[in-house]
Amino acid sequence: MQRGRERVVALVDMDCFFMQVEQRLDPRLRGRPCAVLQYTEWQGGGIVAVSYEARAFGVSRGMWASQARALCPELALVRVPQARGKADLTRQASSQSHPNPSPQPGGKGTQQTRAHPNPGPQPCRKGTPSQAPSQSLAPWCCPSLEEMPTLILLPSLFPEELRESGLQEWLASLSFDNPDCPDLQLTMGAVIVEEIRAAIEEATEFRCSAGISHNKTLAKLACGLNKPNRQTLLSSRFVPQLFSQLPVGNIRNLGGKLGTAITDGLGIEYIGQLTQFSEAELQTHFGDKTGSWLYDLCRGIEDEPVKDRYLPQSIGCSKNFPGRTALATQKEVQHWLLQLALELESRLTKDRSQNHRVARQLMVAIRMQGDARVSRICALSRYDAQKICSDAFALIQNCNVAGAHQAAW
Ligand code: DCP
């Protein structure tokens, strides 16, 4: 098998997640242009999540409510609750780990809103085709169009009739006699992911999108291509076409400094253009390891393992003080550090009892005038807001441009 096509990797991502949390609480928001706000003091508040109906009007995350309303006058706005002077994301956080707290009688979601005629997983769908290496997969494992109600193949085929005829052609092109055929394996993965997404919607009422491909980078990329409520299969045969026009920064891990070093250093725009460079050339520019990684990546090959991660590795809370709201005295800095520490103490305490673990390290990160960022670390000795606050203050005290012992900051 061609290198890099051995695995099937799927990435599933909730659509406009905070918005769906609010829509579940207030179903009248479903199907409408709406957005979630944090804070309301300045320009009506900043937008953190946007329904796809509102995105069609040009509303996006980061806009002020007033800007968004100008684009979409009928926009419904919901505000994240506040606690300790900042956004209280408790209900979003708990929605990540728990299904719908109050299931409706008879179930909601998939069954009413999205037909999923698949009668249920068939025994052969449980495994990957490679579990039956010596047998032909046809006809007992040939998936039907009904089992892929939301699957989009790349290059995307719209409208719906074209999607279906494209899928039909695709199925006809697969070699069911060869369970090692990578495209067949992706297709079987896509059928399983349809079932997973339908089960997620059934249990939580939340819709999600997914990408199915051969590695984490391609799966993530594919997932974002046909949101919302769709899943996208990215076969390696479409990678050259897709990458030929895909900006470098759109690739996972290349959105920041490394991406800029690639575009500026090599004078290229699209990830596919990296294929013009030899592995040795890329190693010269970016070091042996990164050079080799990029050499494969621009060909759609990546080996990063998928690891189980059931719990977040860190628990954090933050607050921005943009423009004129910037903190100007030590008292203000201490006040807000305490508010953050109180939230942290309560979340850490909950985490300790739920997950039987204890955090050992405290990191404080601040953004200063001119956008300079500083982060410092110290030991976290106990879950006590006052102690966290004073330790955090000690860590950042010498960042005070007015001098460490001045009342001004
Ligand atoms: N979020 C936030 N501030 C940010 C980024 C995200 O408050 N700067 C919150 C709101 C989002 C949630 O995290 O609903 C998940 O973020 P995503 O980036 O996954 O975006 P969405 O789920 O909102 O939309 P999409 O459907 O595009 O994934």
Short mmCIF file of C-alpha atoms and ligand atoms in Angstrom, two decimals:
data_model
loop_
_atom_site.label_atom_id
_atom_site.label_comp_id
_atom_site.label_asym_id
_atom_site.label_seq_id
_atom_site.Cartn_x
_atom_site.Cartn_y
_atom_site.Cartn_z
CA MET A 1 0.00 0.00 0.00
CA GLN A 2 1.20 3.50 -0.82
CA ARG A 3 2.86 5.10 2.19
CA GLY A 4 0.60 7.37 4.20
CA ARG A 5 -2.61 5.63 3.16
CA GLU A 6 -2.56 2.86 5.75
CA ARG A 7 -4.80 4.54 8.30
CA VAL A 8 -8.32 5.90 8.34
CA VAL A 9 -8.52 8.95 10.61
CA ALA A 10 -11.74 10.81 11.34
CA LEU A 11 -12.12 14.17 13.04
CA VAL A 12 -15.54 15.14 14.39
CA ASP A 13 -16.20 18.76 15.34
CA MET A 14 -19.34 20.35 16.77
CA ASP A 15 -20.88 23.03 14.58
CA CYS A 16 -21.05 26.54 16.11
CA PHE A 17 -20.81 24.90 19.49
CA PHE A 18 -21.71 27.69 21.93
CA MET A 19 -24.59 28.62 19.64
CA GLN A 20 -25.97 25.09 19.73
CA VAL A 21 -25.74 25.07 23.53
CA GLU A 22 -27.97 28.15 23.56
CA GLN A 23 -30.28 26.74 20.87
CA ARG A 24 -30.80 23.64 22.93
CA LEU A 25 -31.84 25.80 25.87
CA ASP A 26 -34.11 27.91 23.67
CA PRO A 27 -35.26 25.93 20.61
CA ARG A 28 -36.89 29.07 19.15
CA LEU A 29 -33.36 30.06 18.10
CA ARG A 30 -32.99 27.03 15.87
CA GLY A 31 -32.81 27.70 12.15
CA ARG A 32 -32.48 31.45 12.73
CA PRO A 33 -29.64 33.90 12.29
CA CYS A 34 -28.32 34.21 15.82
CA ALA A 35 -25.10 34.72 17.71
CA VAL A 36 -23.65 34.37 21.20
CA LEU A 37 -22.21 37.42 22.92
CA GLN A 38 -19.74 37.83 25.71
CA TYR A 39 -20.22 40.99 27.76
CA THR A 40 -22.47 43.81 26.75
CA GLU A 41 -20.69 46.89 28.05
CA TRP A 42 -18.89 47.88 24.85
CA GLN A 43 -20.69 48.13 21.46
CA GLY A 44 -23.33 45.69 22.73
CA GLY A 45 -20.77 42.95 23.40
CA GLY A 46 -18.35 40.82 21.40
CA ILE A 47 -19.51 37.83 19.36
CA VAL A 48 -17.98 34.44 20.16
CA ALA A 49 -20.23 32.04 18.23
CA VAL A 50 -22.43 32.47 15.17
CA SER A 51 -25.17 30.28 13.67
CA TYR A 52 -24.68 29.30 10.04
CA GLU A 53 -27.83 31.22 9.12
CA ALA A 54 -26.15 34.38 10.46
CA ARG A 55 -22.85 33.57 8.75
CA ALA A 56 -24.73 33.83 5.45
CA PHE A 57 -25.18 37.55 6.25
CA GLY A 58 -21.47 38.00 6.88
CA VAL A 59 -21.67 37.88 10.68
CA SER A 60 -18.51 36.42 12.17
CA ARG A 61 -16.77 35.80 15.48
CA GLY A 62 -14.94 38.81 16.86
CA MET A 63 -17.47 41.37 15.61
CA TRP A 64 -19.21 43.70 17.99
CA ALA A 65 -22.96 43.17 18.33
CA SER A 66 -23.57 46.59 16.75
CA GLN A 67 -21.55 45.66 13.62
CA ALA A 68 -23.35 42.33 13.33
CA ARG A 69 -26.80 43.92 13.67
CA ALA A 70 -25.92 46.33 10.89
CA LEU A 71 -25.26 43.34 8.62
CA CYS A 72 -28.26 41.34 9.78
CA PRO A 73 -31.04 43.38 11.43
CA GLU A 74 -33.06 40.30 12.46
CA LEU A 75 -30.07 38.76 14.24
CA ALA A 76 -31.05 37.18 17.59
CA LEU A 77 -28.40 37.70 20.25
CA VAL A 78 -27.87 35.62 23.36
CA ARG A 79 -25.45 36.62 26.07
CA VAL A 80 -23.19 34.22 27.92
CA PRO A 81 -24.02 34.54 31.63
CA GLN A 82 -21.52 36.44 33.74
CA ALA A 83 -19.96 35.56 37.07
CA ARG A 84 -17.23 37.40 38.96
CA GLY A 85 -17.28 40.12 36.30
CA LYS A 86 -16.49 37.74 33.44
CA ALA A 87 -18.14 35.25 31.16
CA ASP A 88 -19.40 32.16 32.95
CA LEU A 89 -18.97 29.26 30.56
CA THR A 90 -20.14 26.57 32.97
CA ARG A 91 -22.98 25.43 30.76
CA GLN A 92 -20.79 25.26 27.67
CA ALA A 93 -18.16 23.31 29.59
CA SER A 94 -20.66 20.87 31.02
CA SER A 95 -22.27 20.39 27.59
CA GLN A 96 -18.92 19.13 26.34
CA SER A 97 -18.96 16.17 28.64
CA HIS A 98 -22.60 15.43 29.29
CA PRO A 99 -25.44 14.59 26.99
CA ASN A 100 -28.62 16.62 27.04
CA PRO A 101 -29.53 17.02 30.70
CA SER A 102 -33.26 16.91 29.98
CA PRO A 103 -34.00 14.53 27.14
CA GLN A 104 -37.35 15.13 25.48
CA PRO A 105 -39.89 12.33 25.55
CA GLY A 106 -39.54 10.28 22.41
CA GLY A 107 -36.09 11.66 21.67
CA LYS A 108 -35.25 14.66 19.52
CA GLY A 109 -32.80 15.60 16.93
CA THR A 110 -31.79 13.08 14.36
CA GLN A 111 -35.01 11.21 14.13
CA GLN A 112 -37.14 14.26 13.57
CA THR A 113 -34.80 16.51 11.72
CA ARG A 114 -32.49 14.31 9.79
CA ALA A 115 -33.64 11.13 8.22
CA HIS A 116 -31.15 8.38 8.81
CA PRO A 117 -32.61 5.34 7.21
CA ASN A 118 -29.79 3.08 8.26
CA PRO A 119 -31.51 0.46 10.41
CA GLY A 120 -28.48 0.20 12.65
CA PRO A 121 -24.93 -1.01 12.48
CA GLN A 122 -24.53 -4.21 10.53
CA PRO A 123 -22.04 -6.69 11.93
CA CYS A 124 -19.61 -6.12 9.09
CA ARG A 125 -19.59 -2.38 9.70
CA LYS A 126 -18.08 -2.81 13.12
CA GLY A 127 -14.63 -3.59 11.90
CA THR A 128 -12.44 -2.23 9.22
CA PRO A 129 -12.31 -4.16 5.98
CA SER A 130 -8.85 -5.36 6.80
CA GLN A 131 -10.32 -7.61 9.46
CA ALA A 132 -11.40 -9.92 6.68
CA PRO A 133 -8.27 -9.89 4.56
CA SER A 134 -8.87 -13.00 2.58
CA GLN A 135 -12.46 -12.37 1.60
CA SER A 136 -14.07 -10.21 -0.97
CA LEU A 137 -16.11 -7.47 0.71
CA ALA A 138 -18.84 -7.52 -1.89
CA PRO A 139 -21.70 -7.86 -1.61
CA TRP A 140 -22.07 -7.99 2.14
CA CYS A 141 -20.11 -4.88 2.85
CA CYS A 142 -20.99 -2.67 -0.08
CA PRO A 143 -22.35 0.50 1.51
CA SER A 144 -25.44 2.08 0.06
CA LEU A 145 -26.14 5.75 -0.56
CA GLU A 146 -28.67 5.69 2.29
CA GLU A 147 -25.85 4.96 4.67
CA MET A 148 -24.09 8.18 3.67
CA PRO A 149 -26.80 10.83 3.89
CA THR A 150 -24.42 13.68 4.70
CA LEU A 151 -21.24 12.58 2.99
CA ILE A 152 -19.52 14.92 0.58
CA LEU A 153 -16.67 13.69 -1.56
CA LEU A 154 -13.95 15.96 -2.74
CA PRO A 155 -14.03 17.70 -5.08
CA SER A 156 -17.37 18.76 -3.59
CA LEU A 157 -20.37 18.00 -5.69
CA PHE A 158 -23.44 20.12 -5.36
CA PRO A 159 -26.42 20.29 -5.65
CA GLU A 160 -27.82 17.18 -3.97
CA GLU A 161 -28.46 15.22 -7.21
CA LEU A 162 -24.83 15.74 -8.18
CA ARG A 163 -23.68 14.72 -4.72
CA GLU A 164 -25.61 11.48 -5.07
CA SER A 165 -24.50 10.71 -8.57
CA GLY A 166 -20.91 11.52 -7.56
CA LEU A 167 -21.19 9.10 -4.67
CA GLN A 168 -22.66 6.44 -6.91
CA GLU A 169 -19.76 6.80 -9.31
CA TRP A 170 -17.36 6.65 -6.40
CA LEU A 171 -18.87 3.43 -5.05
CA ALA A 172 -18.73 1.91 -8.51
CA SER A 173 -15.03 2.76 -8.74
CA LEU A 174 -14.11 1.01 -5.49
CA SER A 175 -12.47 -2.34 -5.50
CA PHE A 176 -14.54 -4.44 -3.12
CA ASP A 177 -12.36 -7.45 -3.81
CA ASN A 178 -9.44 -5.78 -2.15
CA PRO A 179 -10.00 -4.95 1.52
CA ASP A 180 -6.69 -3.07 1.56
CA CYS A 181 -7.92 -0.55 -1.00
CA PRO A 182 -7.40 2.79 0.82
CA ASP A 183 -10.43 4.47 -0.77
CA LEU A 184 -12.62 1.56 0.25
CA GLN A 185 -11.33 1.83 3.79
CA LEU A 186 -12.08 5.56 3.84
CA THR A 187 -15.58 4.84 2.58
CA MET A 188 -16.22 2.27 5.30
CA GLY A 189 -14.85 4.78 7.81
CA ALA A 190 -17.30 7.36 6.46
CA VAL A 191 -20.23 5.00 7.00
CA ILE A 192 -19.16 4.46 10.61
CA VAL A 193 -18.74 8.22 11.12
CA GLU A 194 -22.28 8.82 9.79
CA GLU A 195 -23.49 6.48 12.52
CA ILE A 196 -21.35 8.15 15.17
CA ARG A 197 -22.64 11.61 14.25
CA ALA A 198 -26.25 10.44 14.20
CA ALA A 199 -25.71 8.90 17.66
CA ILE A 200 -24.17 12.15 18.94
CA GLU A 201 -27.15 14.12 17.70
CA GLU A 202 -29.55 11.59 19.17
CA ALA A 203 -27.89 11.77 22.59
CA THR A 204 -27.10 15.49 22.76
CA GLU A 205 -29.20 17.27 20.10
CA PHE A 206 -25.93 18.74 18.84
CA ARG A 207 -25.01 18.55 15.20
CA CYS A 208 -21.46 18.10 14.12
CA SER A 209 -19.35 17.82 11.01
CA ALA A 210 -16.54 15.41 10.27
CA GLY A 211 -13.57 14.82 8.04
CA ILE A 212 -12.42 11.35 7.01
CA SER A 213 -9.00 10.85 5.53
CA HIS A 214 -5.64 9.16 6.18
CA ASN A 215 -4.18 11.37 8.87
CA LYS A 216 -5.00 14.06 11.42
CA THR A 217 -4.08 17.01 9.20
CA LEU A 218 -6.19 15.87 6.26
CA ALA A 219 -9.11 14.85 8.48
CA LYS A 220 -9.15 18.27 10.16
CA LEU A 221 -8.91 20.06 6.87
CA ALA A 222 -11.69 17.97 5.34
CA CYS A 223 -13.92 18.53 8.37
CA GLY A 224 -13.93 22.27 7.83
CA LEU A 225 -14.71 22.14 4.12
CA ASN A 226 -18.44 21.41 4.19
CA LYS A 227 -19.74 22.57 7.55
CA PRO A 228 -22.35 22.45 9.01
CA ASN A 229 -23.82 18.99 9.50
CA ARG A 230 -21.85 17.36 6.70
CA GLN A 231 -18.94 15.01 6.58
CA THR A 232 -16.25 15.16 3.96
CA LEU A 233 -14.16 12.30 2.68
CA LEU A 234 -10.75 13.33 1.42
CA SER A 235 -9.10 10.68 -0.70
CA SER A 236 -5.37 11.05 -1.28
CA ARG A 237 -6.09 11.19 -5.00
CA PHE A 238 -7.62 14.66 -4.52
CA VAL A 239 -4.81 16.02 -2.39
CA PRO A 240 -2.72 17.54 -5.24
CA GLN A 241 -5.77 19.37 -6.63
CA LEU A 242 -6.86 20.61 -3.21
CA PHE A 243 -3.37 21.63 -2.10
CA SER A 244 -2.65 23.50 -5.32
CA GLN A 245 -4.92 26.35 -4.16
CA LEU A 246 -4.86 25.93 -0.40
CA PRO A 247 -3.11 28.74 1.51
CA VAL A 248 -0.27 27.41 3.68
CA GLY A 249 -1.83 28.90 6.83
CA ASN A 250 -5.01 26.81 6.42
CA ILE A 251 -3.10 23.68 7.36
CA ARG A 252 -3.05 22.52 10.97
CA ASN A 253 0.17 23.66 12.70
CA LEU A 254 1.00 26.11 9.91
CA GLY A 255 -1.31 28.95 10.97
CA GLY A 256 1.42 30.72 12.98
CA LYS A 257 5.12 31.49 12.81
CA LEU A 258 6.14 28.38 10.88
CA GLY A 259 3.53 29.09 8.21
CA THR A 260 4.79 32.65 7.85
CA ALA A 261 8.39 31.42 7.67
CA ILE A 262 7.35 29.10 4.82
CA THR A 263 5.42 31.68 2.81
CA ASP A 264 7.93 34.49 3.36
CA GLY A 265 11.08 32.38 3.29
CA LEU A 266 10.21 30.37 0.19
CA GLY A 267 8.03 32.97 -1.53
CA ILE A 268 5.07 30.64 -1.90
CA GLU A 269 1.37 30.96 -1.11
CA TYR A 270 -0.15 27.49 -1.41
CA ILE A 271 0.82 24.34 0.44
CA GLY A 272 1.03 22.40 -2.84
CA GLN A 273 3.86 24.67 -3.98
CA LEU A 274 6.08 23.08 -1.34
CA THR A 275 6.32 19.98 -3.54
CA GLN A 276 8.72 21.96 -5.79
CA PHE A 277 11.37 21.72 -3.07
CA SER A 278 13.52 18.70 -2.38
CA GLU A 279 13.62 17.21 1.09
CA ALA A 280 17.21 18.44 1.46
CA GLU A 281 16.18 21.99 0.54
CA LEU A 282 13.37 21.98 3.08
CA GLN A 283 15.74 20.60 5.69
CA THR A 284 18.18 23.42 4.98
CA HIS A 285 15.47 25.99 5.60
CA PHE A 286 13.63 24.43 8.50
CA GLY A 287 15.93 21.84 10.08
CA ASP A 288 16.05 18.08 9.51
CA LYS A 289 12.92 17.08 11.36
CA THR A 290 10.61 19.87 10.24
CA GLY A 291 11.99 19.74 6.70
CA SER A 292 11.20 16.04 6.36
CA TRP A 293 7.82 16.54 7.95
CA LEU A 294 6.99 19.32 5.47
CA TYR A 295 8.23 17.25 2.56
CA ASP A 296 5.65 14.59 3.41
CA LEU A 297 2.95 16.99 4.54
CA CYS A 298 2.69 18.84 1.23
CA ARG A 299 2.04 15.43 -0.35
CA GLY A 300 -0.73 14.71 2.14
CA ILE A 301 1.40 12.31 4.19
CA GLU A 302 1.66 12.58 7.96
CA ASP A 303 2.25 9.98 10.67
CA GLU A 304 1.22 11.75 13.86
CA PRO A 305 -0.53 9.16 15.99
CA VAL A 306 -4.07 9.63 17.20
CA LYS A 307 -3.92 9.53 20.96
CA ASP A 308 -6.70 9.02 23.44
CA ARG A 309 -7.36 12.17 25.37
CA TYR A 310 -10.29 12.02 27.65
CA LEU A 311 -9.53 15.01 29.84
CA PRO A 312 -8.13 18.45 29.12
CA GLN A 313 -4.51 18.78 30.13
CA SER A 314 -4.97 22.19 31.68
CA ILE A 315 -7.74 24.26 33.20
CA GLY A 316 -7.60 27.95 32.53
CA CYS A 317 -9.59 31.13 32.68
CA SER A 318 -8.84 34.53 31.25
CA LYS A 319 -10.22 37.98 30.65
CA ASN A 320 -9.32 40.58 28.04
CA PHE A 321 -9.07 44.27 28.80
CA PRO A 322 -8.93 45.86 25.36
CA GLY A 323 -8.19 49.53 24.62
CA ARG A 324 -9.34 51.94 27.25
CA THR A 325 -10.37 49.15 29.61
CA ALA A 326 -6.68 48.22 30.12
CA LEU A 327 -5.86 47.84 33.81
CA ALA A 328 -3.98 50.86 35.14
CA THR A 329 -3.33 50.22 38.83
CA GLN A 330 -1.91 47.40 40.92
CA LYS A 331 -5.19 47.30 42.82
CA GLU A 332 -7.09 46.60 39.59
CA VAL A 333 -4.61 43.92 38.58
CA GLN A 334 -4.97 42.27 41.99
CA HIS A 335 -8.75 42.56 41.89
CA TRP A 336 -8.99 40.76 38.54
CA LEU A 337 -6.35 38.19 39.45
CA LEU A 338 -8.51 37.32 42.42
CA GLN A 339 -11.64 37.00 40.26
CA LEU A 340 -9.77 34.65 37.94
CA ALA A 341 -8.30 32.76 40.90
CA LEU A 342 -11.77 32.28 42.38
CA GLU A 343 -13.00 30.77 39.14
CA LEU A 344 -9.90 28.63 38.91
CA GLU A 345 -10.25 27.40 42.47
CA SER A 346 -13.84 26.37 41.88
CA ARG A 347 -13.08 24.61 38.58
CA LEU A 348 -9.97 22.90 39.95
CA THR A 349 -11.88 21.68 42.98
CA LYS A 350 -14.64 20.26 40.77
CA ASP A 351 -12.05 18.64 38.52
CA ARG A 352 -10.29 17.06 41.52
CA SER A 353 -13.44 15.43 42.78
CA GLN A 354 -14.66 14.38 39.32
CA ASN A 355 -11.37 13.19 37.86
CA HIS A 356 -9.28 12.28 40.91
CA ARG A 357 -6.26 14.33 39.90
CA VAL A 358 -4.43 17.35 41.24
CA ALA A 359 -2.83 20.20 39.28
CA ARG A 360 0.75 20.98 40.25
CA GLN A 361 1.64 23.97 38.13
CA LEU A 362 0.28 27.49 37.82
CA MET A 363 0.85 29.50 34.65
CA VAL A 364 0.09 33.21 34.44
CA ALA A 365 -0.02 34.87 31.04
CA ILE A 366 -0.52 38.57 30.49
CA ARG A 367 -0.81 40.82 27.50
CA MET A 368 0.69 44.26 27.87
CA GLN A 369 0.47 47.50 25.98
CA GLY A 370 1.76 47.11 22.44
CA ASP A 371 0.53 43.49 22.50
CA ALA A 372 3.67 42.07 24.17
CA ARG A 373 2.88 38.80 25.91
CA VAL A 374 4.57 37.34 28.95
CA SER A 375 3.96 34.03 30.65
CA ARG A 376 5.43 32.73 33.90
CA ILE A 377 5.14 29.47 35.77
CA CYS A 378 5.32 28.50 39.44
CA ALA A 379 4.27 25.57 41.59
CA LEU A 380 0.61 25.33 42.48
CA SER A 381 0.72 24.39 46.14
CA ARG A 382 -2.97 24.37 47.04
CA TYR A 383 -6.39 25.08 45.61
CA ASP A 384 -6.89 28.38 47.39
CA ALA A 385 -7.92 31.50 45.45
CA GLN A 386 -6.14 33.94 47.78
CA LYS A 387 -2.88 31.98 47.52
CA ILE A 388 -3.22 31.57 43.73
CA CYS A 389 -3.87 35.31 43.44
CA SER A 390 -0.84 36.32 45.52
CA ASP A 391 1.46 33.81 43.76
CA ALA A 392 0.23 35.03 40.37
CA PHE A 393 0.79 38.63 41.36
CA ALA A 394 4.31 37.87 42.56
CA LEU A 395 5.03 36.23 39.19
CA ILE A 396 4.04 39.26 37.14
CA GLN A 397 4.94 42.07 39.53
CA ASN A 398 8.15 42.97 37.75
CA CYS A 399 6.25 43.38 34.47
CA ASN A 400 4.76 46.55 35.92
CA VAL A 401 5.99 49.31 33.64
CA ALA A 402 5.40 51.85 36.44
CA GLY A 403 7.89 49.95 38.62
CA ALA A 404 7.28 46.90 40.79
CA HIS A 405 6.34 48.89 43.91
CA GLN A 406 4.25 51.65 42.37
CA ALA A 407 0.50 51.86 42.84
CA ALA A 408 0.17 52.52 39.12
CA TRP A 409 0.56 49.64 36.64
N1 DCP B 1 -14.76 30.17 21.26
C1 DCP B 1 -14.61 31.41 21.90
N2 DCP B 1 -13.65 32.29 21.50
C2 DCP B 1 -12.81 31.96 20.49
C3 DCP B 1 -12.92 30.73 19.84
C4 DCP B 1 -13.94 29.86 20.23
O1 DCP B 1 -15.36 31.68 22.83
N3 DCP B 1 -11.87 32.84 20.11
C5 DCP B 1 -15.83 29.25 21.69
C6 DCP B 1 -17.12 29.53 20.96
C7 DCP B 1 -17.26 28.42 19.98
C8 DCP B 1 -16.50 27.28 20.62
O2 DCP B 1 -15.47 27.90 21.40
O3 DCP B 1 -18.63 28.08 19.73
C9 DCP B 1 -15.91 26.31 19.62
O4 DCP B 1 -15.03 27.03 18.74
P1 DCP B 1 -14.80 26.61 17.24
O5 DCP B 1 -13.57 27.31 16.79
O6 DCP B 1 -14.89 25.13 17.09
O7 DCP B 1 -15.99 27.29 16.43
P2 DCP B 1 -17.56 27.01 16.42
O8 DCP B 1 -17.88 25.67 17.02
O9 DCP B 1 -18.28 28.17 17.02
O10 DCP B 1 -17.92 27.05 14.88
P3 DCP B 1 -17.55 26.02 13.71
O11 DCP B 1 -18.85 25.39 13.30
O12 DCP B 1 -16.99 26.89 12.63
O13 DCP B 1 -16.56 25.01 14.25
#
